[in-house]
Short mmCIF file of N, CA and C and ligand atoms in Angstrom, two decimals:
data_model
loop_
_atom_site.label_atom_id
_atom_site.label_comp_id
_atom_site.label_asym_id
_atom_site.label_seq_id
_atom_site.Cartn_x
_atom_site.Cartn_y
_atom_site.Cartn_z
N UNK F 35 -21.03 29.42 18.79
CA UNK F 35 -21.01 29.32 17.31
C UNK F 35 -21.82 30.45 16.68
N UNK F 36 -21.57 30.94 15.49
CA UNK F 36 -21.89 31.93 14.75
C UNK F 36 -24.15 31.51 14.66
N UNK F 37 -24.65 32.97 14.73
CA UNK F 37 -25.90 32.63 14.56
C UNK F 37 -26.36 33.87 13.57
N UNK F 38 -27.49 33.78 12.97
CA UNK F 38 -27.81 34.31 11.87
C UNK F 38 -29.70 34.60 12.06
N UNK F 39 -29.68 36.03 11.75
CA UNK F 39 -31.58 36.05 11.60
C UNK F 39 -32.20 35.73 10.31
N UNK F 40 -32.59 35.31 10.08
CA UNK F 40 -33.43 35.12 8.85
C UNK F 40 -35.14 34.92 8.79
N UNK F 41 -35.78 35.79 8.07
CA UNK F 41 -37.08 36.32 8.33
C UNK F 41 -37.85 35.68 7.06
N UNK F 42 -38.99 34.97 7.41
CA UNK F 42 -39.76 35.03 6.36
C UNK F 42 -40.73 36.21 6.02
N UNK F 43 -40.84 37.01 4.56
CA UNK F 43 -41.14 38.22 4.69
C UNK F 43 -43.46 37.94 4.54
N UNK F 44 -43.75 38.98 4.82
CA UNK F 44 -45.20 38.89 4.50
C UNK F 44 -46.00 37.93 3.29
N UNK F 45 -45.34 38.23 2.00
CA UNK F 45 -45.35 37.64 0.97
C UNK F 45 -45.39 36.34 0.84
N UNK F 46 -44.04 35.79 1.61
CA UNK F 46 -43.45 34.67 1.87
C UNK F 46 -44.48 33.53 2.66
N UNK F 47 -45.53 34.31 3.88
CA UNK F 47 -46.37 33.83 5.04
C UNK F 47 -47.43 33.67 3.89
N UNK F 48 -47.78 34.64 3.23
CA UNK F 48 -49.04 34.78 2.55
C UNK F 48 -48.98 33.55 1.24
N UNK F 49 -47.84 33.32 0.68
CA UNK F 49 -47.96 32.42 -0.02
C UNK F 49 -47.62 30.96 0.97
N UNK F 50 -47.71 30.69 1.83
CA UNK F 50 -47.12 29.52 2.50
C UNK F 50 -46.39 28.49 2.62
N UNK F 51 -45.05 29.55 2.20
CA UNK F 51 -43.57 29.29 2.53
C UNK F 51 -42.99 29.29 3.26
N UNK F 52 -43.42 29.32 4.78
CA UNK F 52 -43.02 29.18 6.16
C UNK F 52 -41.87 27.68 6.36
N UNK F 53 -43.03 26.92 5.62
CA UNK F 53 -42.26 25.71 5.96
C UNK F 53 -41.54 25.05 4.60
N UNK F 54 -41.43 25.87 3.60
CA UNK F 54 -40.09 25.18 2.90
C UNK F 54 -39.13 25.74 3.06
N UNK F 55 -39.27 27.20 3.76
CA UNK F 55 -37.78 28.13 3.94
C UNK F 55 -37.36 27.72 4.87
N UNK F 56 -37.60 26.69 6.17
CA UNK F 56 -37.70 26.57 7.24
C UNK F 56 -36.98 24.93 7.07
N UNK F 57 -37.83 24.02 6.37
CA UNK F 57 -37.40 23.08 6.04
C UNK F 57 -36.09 23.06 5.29
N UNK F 58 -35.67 23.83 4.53
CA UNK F 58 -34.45 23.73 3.61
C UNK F 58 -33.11 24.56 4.83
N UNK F 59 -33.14 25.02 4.95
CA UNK F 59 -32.21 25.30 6.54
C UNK F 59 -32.26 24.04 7.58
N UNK F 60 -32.98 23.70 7.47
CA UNK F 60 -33.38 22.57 8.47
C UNK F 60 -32.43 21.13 7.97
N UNK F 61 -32.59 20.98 6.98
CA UNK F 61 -32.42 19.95 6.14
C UNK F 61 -30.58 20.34 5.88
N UNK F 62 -30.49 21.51 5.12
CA UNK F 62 -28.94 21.92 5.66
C UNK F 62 -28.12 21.18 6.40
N UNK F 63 -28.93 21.11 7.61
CA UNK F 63 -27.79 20.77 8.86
C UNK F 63 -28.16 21.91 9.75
N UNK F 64 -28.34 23.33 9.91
CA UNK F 64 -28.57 24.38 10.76
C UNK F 64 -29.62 23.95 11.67
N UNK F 65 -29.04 25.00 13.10
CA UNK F 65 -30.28 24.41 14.11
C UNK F 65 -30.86 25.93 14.25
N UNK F 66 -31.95 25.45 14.55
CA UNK F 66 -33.30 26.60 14.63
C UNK F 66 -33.20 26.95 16.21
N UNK F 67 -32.62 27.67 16.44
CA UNK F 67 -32.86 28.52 17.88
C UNK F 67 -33.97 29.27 18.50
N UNK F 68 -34.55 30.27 17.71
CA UNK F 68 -35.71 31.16 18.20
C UNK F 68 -36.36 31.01 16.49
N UNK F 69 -38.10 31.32 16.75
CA UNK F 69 -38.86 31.28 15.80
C UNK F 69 -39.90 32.22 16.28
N UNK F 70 -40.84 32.68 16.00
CA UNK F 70 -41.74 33.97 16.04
C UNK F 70 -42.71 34.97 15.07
N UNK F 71 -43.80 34.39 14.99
CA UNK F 71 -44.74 35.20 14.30
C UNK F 71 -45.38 36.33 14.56
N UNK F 72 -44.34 37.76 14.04
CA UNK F 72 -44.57 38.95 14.19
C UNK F 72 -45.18 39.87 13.46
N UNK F 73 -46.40 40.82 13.69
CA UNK F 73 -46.62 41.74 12.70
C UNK F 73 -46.71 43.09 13.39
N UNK F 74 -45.50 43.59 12.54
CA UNK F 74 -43.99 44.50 12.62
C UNK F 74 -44.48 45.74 12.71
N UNK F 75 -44.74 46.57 13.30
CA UNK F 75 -44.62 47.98 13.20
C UNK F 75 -43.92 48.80 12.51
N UNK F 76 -44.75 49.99 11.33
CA UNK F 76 -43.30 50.64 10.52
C UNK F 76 -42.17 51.59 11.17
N UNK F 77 -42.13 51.46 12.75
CA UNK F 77 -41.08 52.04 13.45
C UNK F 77 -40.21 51.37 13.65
N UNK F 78 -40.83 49.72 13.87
CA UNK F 78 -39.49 48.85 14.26
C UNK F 78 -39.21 48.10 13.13
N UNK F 79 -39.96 48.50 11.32
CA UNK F 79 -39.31 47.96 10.15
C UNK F 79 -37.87 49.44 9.97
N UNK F 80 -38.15 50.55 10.04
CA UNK F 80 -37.54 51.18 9.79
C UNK F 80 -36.20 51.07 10.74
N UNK F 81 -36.31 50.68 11.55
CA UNK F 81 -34.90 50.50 12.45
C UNK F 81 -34.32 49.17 11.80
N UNK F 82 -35.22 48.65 11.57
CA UNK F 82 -33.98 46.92 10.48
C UNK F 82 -33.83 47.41 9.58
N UNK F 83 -34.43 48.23 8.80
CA UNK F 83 -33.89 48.47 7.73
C UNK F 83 -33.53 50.36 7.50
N UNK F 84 -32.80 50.48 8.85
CA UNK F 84 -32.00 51.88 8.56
C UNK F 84 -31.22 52.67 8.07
N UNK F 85 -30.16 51.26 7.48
CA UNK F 85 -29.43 51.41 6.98
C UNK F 85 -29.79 51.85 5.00
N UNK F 86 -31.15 51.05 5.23
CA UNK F 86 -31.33 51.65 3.53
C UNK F 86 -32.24 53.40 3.36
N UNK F 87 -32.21 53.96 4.72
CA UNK F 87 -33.31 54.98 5.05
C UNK F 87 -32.62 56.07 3.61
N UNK F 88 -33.49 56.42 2.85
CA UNK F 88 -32.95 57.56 1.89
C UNK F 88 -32.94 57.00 0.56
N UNK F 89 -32.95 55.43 0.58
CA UNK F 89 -33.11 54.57 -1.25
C UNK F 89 -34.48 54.75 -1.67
N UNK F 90 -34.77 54.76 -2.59
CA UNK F 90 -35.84 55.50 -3.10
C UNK F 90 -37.26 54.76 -3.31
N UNK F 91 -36.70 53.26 -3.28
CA UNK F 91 -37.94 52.09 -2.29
C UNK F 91 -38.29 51.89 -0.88
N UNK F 92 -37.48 52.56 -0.31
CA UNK F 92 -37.51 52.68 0.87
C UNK F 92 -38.87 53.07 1.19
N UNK F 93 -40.07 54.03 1.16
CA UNK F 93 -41.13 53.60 1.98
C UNK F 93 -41.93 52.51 1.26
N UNK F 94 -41.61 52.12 0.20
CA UNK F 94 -42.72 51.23 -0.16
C UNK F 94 -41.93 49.72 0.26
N UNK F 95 -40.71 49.97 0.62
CA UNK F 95 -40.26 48.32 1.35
C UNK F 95 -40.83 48.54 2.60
N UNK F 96 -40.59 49.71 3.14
CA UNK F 96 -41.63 49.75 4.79
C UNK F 96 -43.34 49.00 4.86
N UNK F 97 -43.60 49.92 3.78
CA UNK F 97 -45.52 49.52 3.68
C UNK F 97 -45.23 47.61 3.01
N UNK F 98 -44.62 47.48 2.22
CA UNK F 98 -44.98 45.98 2.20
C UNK F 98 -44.35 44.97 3.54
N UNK F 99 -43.24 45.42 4.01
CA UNK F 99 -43.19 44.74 5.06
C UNK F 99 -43.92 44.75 6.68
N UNK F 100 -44.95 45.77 6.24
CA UNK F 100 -45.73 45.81 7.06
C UNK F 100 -46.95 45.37 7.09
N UNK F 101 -46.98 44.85 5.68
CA UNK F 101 -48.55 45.01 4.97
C UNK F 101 -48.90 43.37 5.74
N UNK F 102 -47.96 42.58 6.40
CA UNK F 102 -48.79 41.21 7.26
C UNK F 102 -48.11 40.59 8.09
N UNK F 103 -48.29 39.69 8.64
CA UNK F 103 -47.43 39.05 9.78
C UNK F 103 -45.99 38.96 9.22
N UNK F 104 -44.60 38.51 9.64
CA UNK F 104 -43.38 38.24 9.23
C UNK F 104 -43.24 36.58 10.41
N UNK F 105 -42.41 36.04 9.41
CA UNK F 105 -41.81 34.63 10.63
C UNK F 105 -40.47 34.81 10.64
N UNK F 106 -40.11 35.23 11.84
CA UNK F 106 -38.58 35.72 12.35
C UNK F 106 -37.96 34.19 13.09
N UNK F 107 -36.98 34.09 12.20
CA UNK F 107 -36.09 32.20 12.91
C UNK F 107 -34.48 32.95 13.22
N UNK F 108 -33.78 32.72 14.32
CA UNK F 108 -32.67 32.42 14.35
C UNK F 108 -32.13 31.32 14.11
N UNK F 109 -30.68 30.84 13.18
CA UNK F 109 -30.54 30.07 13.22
C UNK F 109 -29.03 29.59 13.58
N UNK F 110 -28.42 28.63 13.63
CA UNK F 110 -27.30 28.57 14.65
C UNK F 110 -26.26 27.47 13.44
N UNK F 111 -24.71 27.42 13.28
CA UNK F 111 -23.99 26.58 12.81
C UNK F 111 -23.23 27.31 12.29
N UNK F 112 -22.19 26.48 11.69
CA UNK F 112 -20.70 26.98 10.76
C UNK F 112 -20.91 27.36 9.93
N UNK F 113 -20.40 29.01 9.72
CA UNK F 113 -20.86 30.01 8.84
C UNK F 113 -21.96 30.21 8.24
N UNK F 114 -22.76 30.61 9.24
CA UNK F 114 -24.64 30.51 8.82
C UNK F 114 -24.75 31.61 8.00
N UNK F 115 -24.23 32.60 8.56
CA UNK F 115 -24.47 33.97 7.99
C UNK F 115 -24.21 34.14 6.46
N UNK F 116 -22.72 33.30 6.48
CA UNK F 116 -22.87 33.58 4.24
C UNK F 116 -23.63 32.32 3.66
N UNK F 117 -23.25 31.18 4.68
CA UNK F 117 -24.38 29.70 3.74
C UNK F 117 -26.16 30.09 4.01
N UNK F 118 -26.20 31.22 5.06
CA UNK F 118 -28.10 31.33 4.95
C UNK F 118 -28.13 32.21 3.85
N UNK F 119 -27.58 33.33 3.50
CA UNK F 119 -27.45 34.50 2.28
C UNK F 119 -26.98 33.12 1.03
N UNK F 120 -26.50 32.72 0.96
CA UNK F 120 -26.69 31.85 0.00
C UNK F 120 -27.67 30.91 -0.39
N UNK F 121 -28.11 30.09 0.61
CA UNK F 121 -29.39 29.34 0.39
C UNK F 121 -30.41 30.47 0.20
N UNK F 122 -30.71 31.67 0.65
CA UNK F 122 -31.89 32.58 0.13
C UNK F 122 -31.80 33.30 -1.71
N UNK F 123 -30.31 33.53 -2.15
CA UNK F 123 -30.34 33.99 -3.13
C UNK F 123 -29.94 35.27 -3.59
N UNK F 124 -29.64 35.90 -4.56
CA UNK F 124 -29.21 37.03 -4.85
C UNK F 124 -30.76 37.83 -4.59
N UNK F 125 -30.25 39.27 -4.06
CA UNK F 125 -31.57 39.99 -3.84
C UNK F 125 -32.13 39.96 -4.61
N UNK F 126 -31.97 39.98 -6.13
CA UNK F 126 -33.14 40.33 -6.98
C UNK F 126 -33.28 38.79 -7.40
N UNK F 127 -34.66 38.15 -7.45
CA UNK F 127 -35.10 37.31 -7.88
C UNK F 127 -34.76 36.80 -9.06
N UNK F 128 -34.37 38.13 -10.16
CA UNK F 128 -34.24 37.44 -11.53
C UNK F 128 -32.77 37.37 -11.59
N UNK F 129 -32.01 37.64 -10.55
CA UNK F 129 -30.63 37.18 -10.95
C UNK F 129 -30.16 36.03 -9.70
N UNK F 130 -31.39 35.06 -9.24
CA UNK F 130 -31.20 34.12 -8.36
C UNK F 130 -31.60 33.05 -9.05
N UNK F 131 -30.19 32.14 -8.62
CA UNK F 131 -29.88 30.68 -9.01
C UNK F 131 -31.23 30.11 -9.00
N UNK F 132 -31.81 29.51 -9.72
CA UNK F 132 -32.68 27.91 -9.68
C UNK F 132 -32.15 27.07 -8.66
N UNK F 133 -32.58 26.85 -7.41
CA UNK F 133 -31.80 25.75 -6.57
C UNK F 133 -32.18 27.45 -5.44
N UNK F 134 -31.99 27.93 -5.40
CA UNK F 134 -32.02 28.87 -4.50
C UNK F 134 -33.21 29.41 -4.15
N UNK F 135 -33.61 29.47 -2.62
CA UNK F 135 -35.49 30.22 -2.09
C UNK F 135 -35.83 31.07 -3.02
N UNK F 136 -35.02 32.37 -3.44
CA UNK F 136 -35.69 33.21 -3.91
C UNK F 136 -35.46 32.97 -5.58
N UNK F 137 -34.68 32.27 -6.04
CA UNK F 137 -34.58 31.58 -7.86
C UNK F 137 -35.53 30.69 -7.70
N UNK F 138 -36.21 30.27 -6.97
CA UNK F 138 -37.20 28.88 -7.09
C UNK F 138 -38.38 29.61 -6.84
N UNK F 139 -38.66 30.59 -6.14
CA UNK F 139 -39.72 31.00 -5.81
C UNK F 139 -40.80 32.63 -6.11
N UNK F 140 -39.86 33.22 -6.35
CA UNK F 140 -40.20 34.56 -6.34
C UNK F 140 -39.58 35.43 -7.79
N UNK F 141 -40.05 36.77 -7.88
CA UNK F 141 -39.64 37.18 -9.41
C UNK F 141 -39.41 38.72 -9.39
N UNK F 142 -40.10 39.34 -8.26
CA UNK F 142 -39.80 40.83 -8.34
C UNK F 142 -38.83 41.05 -7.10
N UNK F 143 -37.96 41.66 -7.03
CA UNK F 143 -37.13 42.50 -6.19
C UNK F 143 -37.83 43.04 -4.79
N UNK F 144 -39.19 43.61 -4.81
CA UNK F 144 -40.15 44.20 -4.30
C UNK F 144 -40.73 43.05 -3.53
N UNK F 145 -40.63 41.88 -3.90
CA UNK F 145 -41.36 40.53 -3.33
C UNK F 145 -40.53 39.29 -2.81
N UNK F 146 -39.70 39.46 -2.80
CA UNK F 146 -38.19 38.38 -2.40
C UNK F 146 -38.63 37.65 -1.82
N UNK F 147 -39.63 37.43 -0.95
CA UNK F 147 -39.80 36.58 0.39
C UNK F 147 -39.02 36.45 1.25
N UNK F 148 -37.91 36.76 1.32
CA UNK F 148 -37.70 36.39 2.54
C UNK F 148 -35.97 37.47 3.07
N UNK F 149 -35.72 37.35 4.24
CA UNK F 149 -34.37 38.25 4.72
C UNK F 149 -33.64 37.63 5.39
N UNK F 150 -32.00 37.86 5.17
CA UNK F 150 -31.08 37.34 5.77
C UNK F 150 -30.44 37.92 5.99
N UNK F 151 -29.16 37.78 7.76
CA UNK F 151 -28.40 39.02 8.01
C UNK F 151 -27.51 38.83 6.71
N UNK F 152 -26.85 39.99 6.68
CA UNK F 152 -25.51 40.30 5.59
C UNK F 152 -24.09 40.80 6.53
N UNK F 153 -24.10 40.32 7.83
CA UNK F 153 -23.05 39.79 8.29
C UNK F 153 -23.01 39.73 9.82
N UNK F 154 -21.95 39.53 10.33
CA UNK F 154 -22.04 38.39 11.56
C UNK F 154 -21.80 39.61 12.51
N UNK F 155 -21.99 40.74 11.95
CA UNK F 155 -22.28 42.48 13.04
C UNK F 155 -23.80 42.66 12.98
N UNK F 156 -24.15 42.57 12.01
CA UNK F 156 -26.00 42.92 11.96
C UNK F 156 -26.91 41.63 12.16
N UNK F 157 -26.33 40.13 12.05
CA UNK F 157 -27.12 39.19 12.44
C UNK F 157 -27.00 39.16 14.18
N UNK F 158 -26.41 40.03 15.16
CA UNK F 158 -26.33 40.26 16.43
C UNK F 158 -27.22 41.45 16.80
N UNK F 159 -27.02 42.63 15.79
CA UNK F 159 -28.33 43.53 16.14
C UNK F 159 -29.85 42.93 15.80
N UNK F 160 -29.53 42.45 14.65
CA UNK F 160 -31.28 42.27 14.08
C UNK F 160 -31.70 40.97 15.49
N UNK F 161 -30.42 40.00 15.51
CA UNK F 161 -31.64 39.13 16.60
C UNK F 161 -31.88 39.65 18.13
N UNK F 162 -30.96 41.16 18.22
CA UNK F 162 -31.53 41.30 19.33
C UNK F 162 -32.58 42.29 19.19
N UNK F 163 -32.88 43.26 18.19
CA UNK F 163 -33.92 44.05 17.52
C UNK F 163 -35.07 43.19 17.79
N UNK F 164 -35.20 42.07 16.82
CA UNK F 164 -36.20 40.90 17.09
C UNK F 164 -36.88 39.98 17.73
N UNK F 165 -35.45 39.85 18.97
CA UNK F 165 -36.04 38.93 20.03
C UNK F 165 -35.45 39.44 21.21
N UNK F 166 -34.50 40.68 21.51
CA UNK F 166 -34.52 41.11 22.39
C UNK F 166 -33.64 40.42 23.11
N UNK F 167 -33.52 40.57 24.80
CA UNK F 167 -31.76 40.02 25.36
C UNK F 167 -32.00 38.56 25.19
N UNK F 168 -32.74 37.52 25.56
CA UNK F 168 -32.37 35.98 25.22
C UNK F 168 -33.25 35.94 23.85
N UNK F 169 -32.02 36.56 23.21
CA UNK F 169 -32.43 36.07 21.41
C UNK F 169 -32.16 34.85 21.11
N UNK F 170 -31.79 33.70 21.72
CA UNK F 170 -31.62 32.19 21.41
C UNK F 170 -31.74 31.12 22.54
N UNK F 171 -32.74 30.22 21.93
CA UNK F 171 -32.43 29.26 23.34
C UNK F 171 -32.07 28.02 22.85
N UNK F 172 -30.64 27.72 23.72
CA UNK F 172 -29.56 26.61 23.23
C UNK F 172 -30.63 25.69 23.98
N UNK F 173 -30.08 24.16 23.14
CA UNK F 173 -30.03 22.98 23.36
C UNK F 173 -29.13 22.03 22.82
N UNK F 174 -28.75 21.10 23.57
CA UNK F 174 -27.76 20.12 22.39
C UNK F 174 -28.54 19.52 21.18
N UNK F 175 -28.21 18.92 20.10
CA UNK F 175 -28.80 18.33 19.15
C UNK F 175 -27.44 17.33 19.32
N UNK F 176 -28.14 15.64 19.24
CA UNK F 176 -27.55 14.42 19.18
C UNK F 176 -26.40 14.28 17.56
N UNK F 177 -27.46 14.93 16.57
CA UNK F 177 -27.31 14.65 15.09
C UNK F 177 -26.19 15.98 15.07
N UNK F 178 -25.90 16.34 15.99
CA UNK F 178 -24.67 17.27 15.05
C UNK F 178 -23.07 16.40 15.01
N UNK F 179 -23.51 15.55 15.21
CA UNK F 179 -22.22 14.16 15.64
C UNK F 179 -21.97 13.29 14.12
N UNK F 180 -23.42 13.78 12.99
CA UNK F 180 -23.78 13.05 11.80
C UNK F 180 -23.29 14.94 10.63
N UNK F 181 -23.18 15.50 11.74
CA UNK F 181 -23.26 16.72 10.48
C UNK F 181 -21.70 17.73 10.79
N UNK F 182 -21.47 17.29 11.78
CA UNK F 182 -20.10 17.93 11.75
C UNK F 182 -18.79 17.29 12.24
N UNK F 183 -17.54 17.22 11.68
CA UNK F 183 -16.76 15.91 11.68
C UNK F 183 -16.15 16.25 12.98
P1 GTP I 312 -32.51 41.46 2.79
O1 GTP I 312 -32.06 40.08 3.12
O2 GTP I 312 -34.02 41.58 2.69
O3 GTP I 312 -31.89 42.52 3.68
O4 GTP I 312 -32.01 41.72 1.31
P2 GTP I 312 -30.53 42.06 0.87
O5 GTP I 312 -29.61 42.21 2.03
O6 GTP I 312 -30.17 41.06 -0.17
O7 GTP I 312 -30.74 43.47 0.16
P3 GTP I 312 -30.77 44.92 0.85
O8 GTP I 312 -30.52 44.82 2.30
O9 GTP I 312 -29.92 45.80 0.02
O10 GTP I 312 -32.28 45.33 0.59
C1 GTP I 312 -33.29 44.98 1.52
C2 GTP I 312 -34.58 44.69 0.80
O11 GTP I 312 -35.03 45.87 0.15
C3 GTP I 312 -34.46 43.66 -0.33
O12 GTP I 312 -34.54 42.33 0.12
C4 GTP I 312 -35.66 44.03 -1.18
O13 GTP I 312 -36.87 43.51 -0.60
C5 GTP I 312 -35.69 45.53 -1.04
N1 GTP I 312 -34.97 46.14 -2.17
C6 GTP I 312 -33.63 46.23 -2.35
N2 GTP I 312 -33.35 46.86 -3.51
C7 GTP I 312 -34.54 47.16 -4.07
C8 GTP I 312 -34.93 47.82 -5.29
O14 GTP I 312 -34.10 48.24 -6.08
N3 GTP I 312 -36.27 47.95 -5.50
C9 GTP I 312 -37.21 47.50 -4.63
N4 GTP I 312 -38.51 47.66 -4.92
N5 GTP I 312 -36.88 46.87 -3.49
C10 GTP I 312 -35.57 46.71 -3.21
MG1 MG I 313 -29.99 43.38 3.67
#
């Protein structure tokens, strides 16, 4: 089944949102595969985020995502990748839903709290970027018998 990285960012740890970003995926229905409290090197932020190398926030998204620990979760279920980008929110805070992590929580662009892959090609690099060859460790869950028909 489709799996998805999603990172709580520095900001996110520092205000102690570990466990409602965590809880609200949870609560979803999604199962939590790998979890990990990392603080990131700006060699291995710049490789997740290579694709933005040359935007003109670009080193100051490096220095804040470096600036403290990150909580890196894989998570696992039916179409995680656009329902986790949805439960997190439009990138910029002020154009994210109320009901949504980053509309409920956050306000600058620069401070989002938190990251999700943006599709089911880069949620396979980033979790192996992140956790390397066993980027997930399966188990059955009883309750997916209550969450999927
Ligand atoms: P992620 O889930 O973090 O990858 O966000 P995204 O996929 O919604 O957006 P994108 O990959 O384009 O940008 C990555 C991150 O760079 C964003 O989450 C922001 O933290 C930051 N960022 C993007 N655009 C801007 C901007 O215009 N200004 C600033 N300061 N930061 C930005
Ligand atoms: Mg992105």
């Amino acid at each position: 089944t489709e799996q998805t990285f999603i990172m709580v960012k520095p900001d996110g740890v520092q205000r102690g949102l570990v466990g409602e970003i965590v809880g609200r995926f949870e609560k979803r229905g999604y199962q939590l595969v790998n979890a990990k409290m990392v603080h990131a090197s700006q060699e291995h932020l710049e490789q997740h985020y290579a694709d933005l190398k040359g935007k003109p926030f670009f080193p100051g998204l490096i220095k804040y995502m470096a600036s403290g620990p990150v909580f890196a979760t894989v998570w696992q279920g039916k179409d995680v990748v656009k329902q986790g980008r949805a439960l997190l929110g439009a990138t910029n805070p002020l154009a994210s839903a109320p009901g949504t992590i980053r509309g409920d929580f956050a306000i600058d662009v620069g401070r989002n709290i938190c990251h999700g892959s943006d599709s089911v090609e880069s949620a396979k690099k980033e979790i192996s970027l992140w956790f390397g060859q066993d980027g997930s460790i399966p188990y059955k869950r009883a309750v997916d018998a209550w969450i999927y028909e």
